[in-house]
GROMACS .gro file of C-alpha atoms in nm:
model
  321
    1MET     CA    1   0.028  -0.020  -0.004
    2SER     CA    2   0.155   0.347  -0.034
    3ASN     CA    3   0.077   0.700   0.124
    4LEU     CA    4  -0.090   0.866  -0.085
    5ASP     CA    5   0.008   1.219   0.150
    6ARG     CA    6   0.054   1.435  -0.147
    7GLU     CA    7   0.179   1.685   0.112
    8ALA     CA    8   0.455   1.409   0.250
    9VAL     CA    9   0.686   1.498   0.498
   10PRO     CA   10   0.989   1.329   0.528
   11ALA     CA   11   1.150   1.222   0.885
   12LEU     CA   12   1.380   1.079   1.110
   13CYS     CA   13   1.371   0.730   1.186
   14GLY     CA   14   1.627   0.429   1.422
   15GLY     CA   15   1.819   0.489   1.650
   16ARG     CA   16   1.831   0.416   1.981
   17GLY     CA   17   1.687   0.770   2.078
   18PHE     CA   18   1.323   0.696   2.065
   19VAL     CA   19   1.346   0.376   2.201
   20VAL     CA   20   1.226   0.313   2.539
   21ALA     CA   21   1.433   0.035   2.706
   22GLU     CA   22   1.243  -0.044   3.002
   23PRO     CA   23   0.784  -0.113   3.103
   24VAL     CA   24   0.550   0.099   2.938
   25ARG     CA   25   0.218   0.167   2.863
   26GLU     CA   26   0.201   0.493   2.603
   27LEU     CA   27  -0.103   0.470   2.388
   28LEU     CA   28  -0.067   0.614   2.038
   29SER     CA   29  -0.359   0.771   1.869
   30PRO     CA   30  -0.413   0.766   1.501
   31ARG     CA   31  -0.393   1.023   1.223
   32LYS     CA   32  -0.677   0.945   0.988
   33VAL     CA   33  -0.549   0.962   0.601
   34LYS     CA   34  -0.799   0.972   0.305
   35LEU     CA   35  -0.631   0.633   0.028
   36GLY     CA   36  -0.768   0.689  -0.286
   37GLU     CA   37  -1.158   0.775  -0.310
   38SER     CA   38  -1.370   0.536  -0.081
   39THR     CA   39  -1.100   0.434   0.176
   40GLU     CA   40  -0.990   0.575   0.494
   41VAL     CA   41  -0.742   0.434   0.645
   42ARG     CA   42  -0.622   0.522   1.079
   43ARG     CA   43  -0.184   0.643   1.086
   44LEU     CA   44  -0.039   0.435   1.356
   45LEU     CA   45   0.326   0.423   1.296
   46PRO     CA   46   0.527   0.644   1.238
   47ASN     CA   47   0.313   0.853   1.490
   48LEU     CA   48   0.430   1.136   1.709
   49GLY     CA   49   0.693   1.068   1.891
   50ARG     CA   50   0.711   0.684   1.781
   51ARG     CA   51   0.937   0.651   1.518
   52MET     CA   52   0.971   0.296   1.501
   53VAL     CA   53   0.916  -0.036   1.710
   54GLY     CA   54   1.166  -0.259   1.625
   55ALA     CA   55   1.210  -0.267   1.217
   56TRP     CA   56   0.844  -0.232   1.157
   57CYS     CA   57   0.809   0.156   1.033
   58PHE     CA   58   0.509   0.189   0.942
   59VAL     CA   59   0.161   0.128   1.035
   60ASP     CA   60  -0.186   0.149   0.891
   61HIS     CA   61  -0.492  -0.020   1.041
   62TYR     CA   62  -0.833   0.006   0.781
   63GLY     CA   63  -1.211  -0.044   0.771
   64PRO     CA   64  -1.402  -0.261   0.845
   65ASP     CA   65  -1.555  -0.086   0.524
   66ASP     CA   66  -1.903  -0.134   0.359
   67ILE     CA   67  -1.781  -0.115   0.032
   68ALA     CA   68  -2.032  -0.397  -0.143
   69ASP     CA   69  -2.184  -0.072  -0.360
   70GLU     CA   70  -1.836   0.071  -0.364
   71PRO     CA   71  -1.474  -0.033  -0.569
   72GLY     CA   72  -1.322  -0.092  -0.243
   73MET     CA   73  -0.929  -0.023  -0.260
   74GLN     CA   74  -0.739   0.087  -0.611
   75VAL     CA   75  -0.416   0.167  -0.502
   76GLY     CA   76  -0.204   0.252  -0.866
   77PRO     CA   77   0.107   0.162  -0.952
   78HIS     CA   78   0.361   0.352  -0.707
   79PRO     CA   79   0.722   0.235  -0.601
   80HIS     CA   80   0.943   0.169  -0.300
   81MET     CA   81   1.277   0.045  -0.188
   82GLY     CA   82   1.449  -0.025   0.090
   83LEU     CA   83   1.178  -0.154   0.324
   84GLN     CA   84   0.896  -0.481   0.253
   85THR     CA   85   0.529  -0.407   0.304
   86VAL     CA   86   0.316  -0.680   0.495
   87SER     CA   87  -0.044  -0.725   0.374
   88TRP     CA   88  -0.232  -0.840   0.660
   89LEU     CA   89  -0.626  -0.855   0.594
   90HIS     CA   90  -0.968  -0.969   0.865
   91ASP     CA   91  -1.189  -0.880   0.582
   92GLY     CA   92  -1.206  -0.904   0.220
   93GLU     CA   93  -0.985  -0.926  -0.031
   94VAL     CA   94  -0.660  -0.747  -0.195
   95LEU     CA   95  -0.538  -0.816  -0.532
   96HIS     CA   96  -0.148  -0.772  -0.535
   97ARG     CA   97   0.077  -0.666  -0.888
   98ASP     CA   98   0.465  -0.589  -0.914
   99SER     CA   99   0.659  -0.534  -1.119
  100THR     CA  100   0.820  -0.833  -1.086
  101GLY     CA  101   0.565  -1.058  -1.250
  102SER     CA  102   0.372  -1.104  -0.939
  103LEU     CA  103  -0.053  -1.136  -0.981
  104GLN     CA  104  -0.210  -1.266  -0.618
  105THR     CA  105  -0.497  -1.272  -0.429
  106ILE     CA  106  -0.487  -1.185  -0.067
  107ARG     CA  107  -0.771  -1.319   0.133
  108PRO     CA  108  -0.746  -1.301   0.551
  109ARG     CA  109  -0.464  -1.378   0.736
  110GLU     CA  110  -0.250  -1.495   0.475
  111LEU     CA  111   0.083  -1.291   0.461
  112GLY     CA  112   0.167  -1.082   0.141
  113LEU     CA  113   0.501  -0.993   0.187
  114MET     CA  114   0.720  -0.740  -0.091
  115THR     CA  115   0.992  -0.734  -0.036
  116SER     CA  116   1.104  -0.405  -0.274
  117GLY     CA  117   1.551  -0.437  -0.203
  118ARG     CA  118   1.687  -0.147  -0.435
  119ALA     CA  119   1.391  -0.061  -0.603
  120ILE     CA  120   1.006  -0.222  -0.758
  121SER     CA  121   0.691  -0.098  -0.797
  122HIS     CA  122   0.297  -0.238  -0.747
  123SER     CA  123  -0.067  -0.153  -0.743
  124GLU     CA  124  -0.362  -0.303  -0.524
  125GLU     CA  125  -0.643  -0.348  -0.603
  126SER     CA  126  -1.057  -0.515  -0.421
  127PRO     CA  127  -1.080  -0.706  -0.735
  128ARG     CA  128  -1.410  -0.565  -0.951
  129SER     CA  129  -1.653  -0.840  -0.792
  130HIS     CA  130  -1.595  -0.856  -0.424
  131ALA     CA  131  -1.646  -0.901  -0.018
  132ARG     CA  132  -1.883  -0.695   0.139
  133PHE     CA  133  -1.636  -0.568   0.457
  134LEU     CA  134  -1.334  -0.471   0.331
  135HIS     CA  135  -1.032  -0.464   0.733
  136GLY     CA  136  -0.687  -0.525   0.774
  137ALA     CA  137  -0.372  -0.319   0.820
  138GLN     CA  138  -0.071  -0.290   0.566
  139LEU     CA  139   0.284  -0.261   0.772
  140TRP     CA  140   0.602  -0.163   0.645
  141VAL     CA  141   0.919  -0.359   0.785
  142ALA     CA  142   1.265  -0.135   0.740
  143LEU     CA  143   1.569  -0.295   0.546
  144PRO     CA  144   1.887  -0.253   0.643
  145ASP     CA  145   2.184  -0.137   0.524
  146VAL     CA  146   2.338  -0.418   0.404
  147HIS     CA  147   2.037  -0.548   0.243
  148ARG     CA  148   1.894  -0.209   0.086
  149ALA     CA  149   2.000  -0.292  -0.124
  150THR     CA  150   1.876  -0.665  -0.184
  151ASP     CA  151   1.636  -0.840  -0.581
  152PRO     CA  152   1.266  -0.719  -0.568
  153ARG     CA  153   1.044  -0.995  -0.434
  154PHE     CA  154   0.705  -1.112  -0.371
  155GLU     CA  155   0.599  -1.416  -0.112
  156HIS     CA  156   0.269  -1.510  -0.028
  157HIS     CA  157   0.191  -1.767   0.304
  158ALA     CA  158  -0.165  -1.884   0.288
  159GLU     CA  159  -0.104  -2.108   0.526
  160LEU     CA  160   0.074  -2.028   0.818
  161PRO     CA  161   0.180  -2.132   1.150
  162LEU     CA  162  -0.080  -2.123   1.490
  163VAL     CA  163   0.014  -2.095   1.885
  164THR     CA  164  -0.234  -2.158   2.098
  165ALA     CA  165  -0.364  -2.161   2.407
  166PRO     CA  166  -0.724  -2.166   2.599
  167GLY     CA  167  -0.923  -1.866   2.487
  168LEU     CA  168  -0.586  -1.770   2.223
  169THR     CA  169  -0.508  -1.845   1.880
  170ALA     CA  170  -0.204  -1.643   1.752
  171THR     CA  171  -0.135  -1.681   1.338
  172LEU     CA  172   0.223  -1.640   1.349
  173ILE     CA  173   0.296  -1.352   1.029
  174LEU     CA  174   0.678  -1.283   1.060
  175GLY     CA  175   0.979  -1.464   1.381
  176THR     CA  176   0.973  -1.642   1.665
  177VAL     CA  177   0.640  -1.675   1.920
  178ASP     CA  178   0.707  -1.938   2.141
  179GLY     CA  179   0.899  -2.166   1.939
  180THR     CA  180   0.646  -2.133   1.637
  181THR     CA  181   0.834  -1.957   1.334
  182SER     CA  182   0.633  -1.813   1.045
  183PRO     CA  183   0.855  -1.887   0.739
  184GLY     CA  184   0.803  -1.477   0.612
  185THR     CA  185   1.168  -1.390   0.527
  186THR     CA  186   1.279  -1.152   0.769
  187TYR     CA  187   1.619  -0.924   0.731
  188THR     CA  188   1.661  -0.863   1.105
  189PRO     CA  189   1.562  -0.968   1.434
  190ILE     CA  190   1.128  -0.940   1.429
  191VAL     CA  191   0.801  -1.048   1.545
  192GLY     CA  192   0.452  -0.979   1.414
  193ALA     CA  193   0.184  -1.252   1.568
  194ASP     CA  194  -0.260  -1.234   1.403
  195LEU     CA  195  -0.412  -1.254   1.820
  196THR     CA  196  -0.779  -1.395   1.798
  197LEU     CA  197  -0.920  -1.341   2.193
  198THR     CA  198  -1.231  -1.513   2.294
  199ARG     CA  199  -1.455  -1.220   2.558
  200ASP     CA  200  -1.319  -1.320   2.909
  201ALA     CA  201  -0.984  -1.456   2.785
  202ASP     CA  202  -0.659  -1.431   3.005
  203VAL     CA  203  -0.376  -1.516   2.838
  204ARG     CA  204  -0.032  -1.434   2.963
  205LEU     CA  205   0.248  -1.433   2.645
  206PRO     CA  206   0.607  -1.500   2.634
  207LEU     CA  207   0.808  -1.158   2.492
  208ASP     CA  208   1.173  -1.168   2.423
  209PRO     CA  209   1.345  -0.925   2.648
  210ASP     CA  210   1.596  -0.755   2.380
  211PHE     CA  211   1.272  -0.666   2.209
  212GLU     CA  212   1.069  -0.388   2.230
  213TYR     CA  213   0.698  -0.396   2.147
  214ALA     CA  214   0.357  -0.261   2.019
  215VAL     CA  215   0.025  -0.406   1.960
  216LEU     CA  216  -0.258  -0.267   1.853
  217CYS     CA  217  -0.618  -0.349   1.860
  218MET     CA  218  -0.756  -0.435   1.510
  219SER     CA  219  -1.122  -0.514   1.688
  220GLY     CA  220  -1.343  -0.633   1.947
  221GLU     CA  221  -1.162  -0.498   2.347
  222THR     CA  222  -0.885  -0.609   2.540
  223ARG     CA  223  -0.704  -0.486   2.838
  224VAL     CA  224  -0.332  -0.537   2.771
  225ASP     CA  225  -0.140  -0.546   3.076
  226GLY     CA  226  -0.398  -0.363   3.221
  227VAL     CA  227  -0.519  -0.136   2.937
  228PRO     CA  228  -0.838  -0.068   2.748
  229VAL     CA  229  -0.717  -0.082   2.383
  230LEU     CA  230  -1.039   0.031   2.158
  231PRO     CA  231  -0.990  -0.086   1.803
  232GLY     CA  232  -0.782   0.105   1.566
  233SER     CA  233  -0.541   0.270   1.892
  234MET     CA  234  -0.151   0.067   1.989
  235LEU     CA  235  -0.021   0.056   2.262
  236TYR     CA  236   0.325   0.094   2.311
  237LEU     CA  237   0.486  -0.157   2.552
  238GLY     CA  238   0.894  -0.040   2.493
  239CYS     CA  239   1.163  -0.330   2.646
  240GLY     CA  240   1.226  -0.570   2.867
  241ARG     CA  241   0.894  -0.758   2.870
  242THR     CA  242   0.896  -1.138   2.946
  243GLU     CA  243   0.555  -1.201   2.937
  244LEU     CA  244   0.243  -0.976   2.792
  245PRO     CA  245  -0.142  -0.977   3.025
  246LEU     CA  246  -0.401  -1.061   2.782
  247HIS     CA  247  -0.739  -0.950   2.898
  248ALA     CA  248  -0.988  -0.956   2.674
  249GLU     CA  249  -1.327  -0.734   2.752
  250SER     CA  250  -1.529  -0.901   2.450
  251ASP     CA  251  -1.390  -1.116   2.082
  252ALA     CA  252  -1.112  -0.943   1.978
  253GLY     CA  253  -0.876  -0.941   1.726
  254LEU     CA  254  -0.481  -0.784   1.789
  255MET     CA  255  -0.135  -0.754   1.627
  256LEU     CA  256   0.119  -0.799   1.831
  257LEU     CA  257   0.491  -0.636   1.690
  258GLY     CA  258   0.813  -0.592   1.846
  259GLY     CA  259   1.134  -0.634   1.782
  260GLU     CA  260   1.513  -0.592   1.813
  261PRO     CA  261   1.544  -0.158   1.845
  262PHE     CA  262   1.692  -0.082   1.499
  263ASP     CA  263   1.958   0.104   1.526
  264GLU     CA  264   2.000   0.251   1.231
  265GLU     CA  265   1.916   0.574   1.103
  266LEU     CA  266   1.722   0.602   0.832
  267ILE     CA  267   1.491   0.937   0.605
  268MET     CA  268   1.143   0.755   0.515
  269TRP     CA  269   0.965   1.011   0.311
  270TRP     CA  270   0.630   0.958   0.081
  271ASN     CA  271   0.717   0.544  -0.015
  272PHE     CA  272   1.085   0.530   0.028
  273ILE     CA  273   1.331   0.471   0.286
  274GLY     CA  274   1.740   0.645   0.247
  275ARG     CA  275   1.996   0.765   0.413
  276SER     CA  276   2.042   1.030   0.350
  277ASN     CA  277   1.821   1.355   0.135
  278GLU     CA  278   2.065   1.178  -0.192
  279ASP     CA  279   1.905   0.815  -0.164
  280ILE     CA  280   1.502   1.030  -0.173
  281ALA     CA  281   1.606   1.258  -0.400
  282LYS     CA  282   1.772   1.002  -0.611
  283ALA     CA  283   1.478   0.760  -0.606
  284ARG     CA  284   1.197   1.013  -0.695
  285ALA     CA  285   1.375   1.163  -0.988
  286ASP     CA  286   1.360   0.855  -1.083
  287TRP     CA  287   1.003   0.691  -1.033
  288MET     CA  288   0.978   0.975  -1.263
  289GLU     CA  289   1.219   0.966  -1.470
  290SER     CA  290   1.377   0.605  -1.583
  291ALA     CA  291   1.268   0.230  -1.537
  292ARG     CA  292   1.389   0.176  -1.212
  293PHE     CA  293   1.136   0.090  -1.024
  294GLY     CA  294   0.986  -0.153  -1.352
  295GLU     CA  295   0.655  -0.162  -1.456
  296VAL     CA  296   0.323  -0.264  -1.316
  297LYS     CA  297   0.106  -0.495  -1.600
  298GLY     CA  298  -0.259  -0.488  -1.591
  299TYR     CA  299  -0.391  -0.276  -1.337
  300ASP     CA  300  -0.669  -0.045  -1.521
  301GLY     CA  301  -0.545   0.305  -1.370
  302ASP     CA  302  -0.233   0.576  -1.402
  303ARG     CA  303   0.069   0.502  -1.168
  304ILE     CA  304   0.089   0.790  -0.924
  305PRO     CA  305   0.334   1.043  -0.950
  306ALA     CA  306   0.539   1.136  -0.696
  307PRO     CA  307   0.477   1.464  -0.428
  308ASP     CA  308   0.713   1.742  -0.483
  309LEU     CA  309   0.992   1.735  -0.211
  310PRO     CA  310   0.977   1.980   0.059
  311PRO     CA  311   1.185   2.262   0.003
  312VAL     CA  312   1.427   2.218   0.352
  313PRO     CA  313   1.570   1.816   0.327
  314LEU     CA  314   1.671   1.735   0.611
  315LYS     CA  315   1.967   1.666   0.857
  316PRO     CA  316   2.021   1.323   1.040
  317ARG     CA  317   2.088   1.419   1.385
  318GLY     CA  318   2.381   1.171   1.431
  319ARG     CA  319   2.400   0.819   1.610
  320VAL     CA  320   2.305   0.811   1.955
  321ARG     CA  321   2.423   0.553   2.214
   0.00000   0.00000   0.00000
């Protein structure tokens, strides 16, 4: 999914200056962003004061939207570099096309994982014949410097491993929980899991104390370490936890996101992640003027042009230790 903001503002991300080295309970409120003509998303990352959670650097939550008589998601071809995109659905379908030739319909609780590496472009759309409701999340994972120029690729995993406990089913999106590991390719120590809780479930989920974590509420109401978390909000949890208490006030759906704090400093602008203003400016110029990002074939619509760069570039603040 694209960041369609036509006044995109660069964001400094990464480095340990933003990381909280102890357990906290920091509730993040979303910013509403229009995505195309008929979809509005709630943007949780990057957020004021909270740019990343491990290597997770971008989180949009959308729906549930009634699109029975609407076109649904319609995001034309657009570029990415320096990151992975994770498409995750609770309801509906999304048709993915990209410049490597991939064509894949993604359905609920199937993993669509696109590694942009040095350059890729893709489109996302609701199929012409689609389910009534669309509900999901789109997330980005920053690639470390050693892998950010890797070859672009797309993975689709229709079957993912589960971790179960009374009142809980956890689907492994990326990484490992309680000894169970997702088949999705990762480039940093990271975890992503979809948690389904039944009403009145009390669970203690094992965590890695070296990771920082956050929980995104997709549906229902859950107390996460005692804090009520409602749909479309995210609770940042910091580091140093060995377990996470969860109590479901109703049937609920959550996403657990975590990872080793991302030490490298990044510049994120529009749909690009680089290490310098020059990286970003070149990527923008290449999308507008060259064939670097390839061609998405079969999408019935125009490419999305890049917005103008801001007049004053970002100045990295220097590594914080």
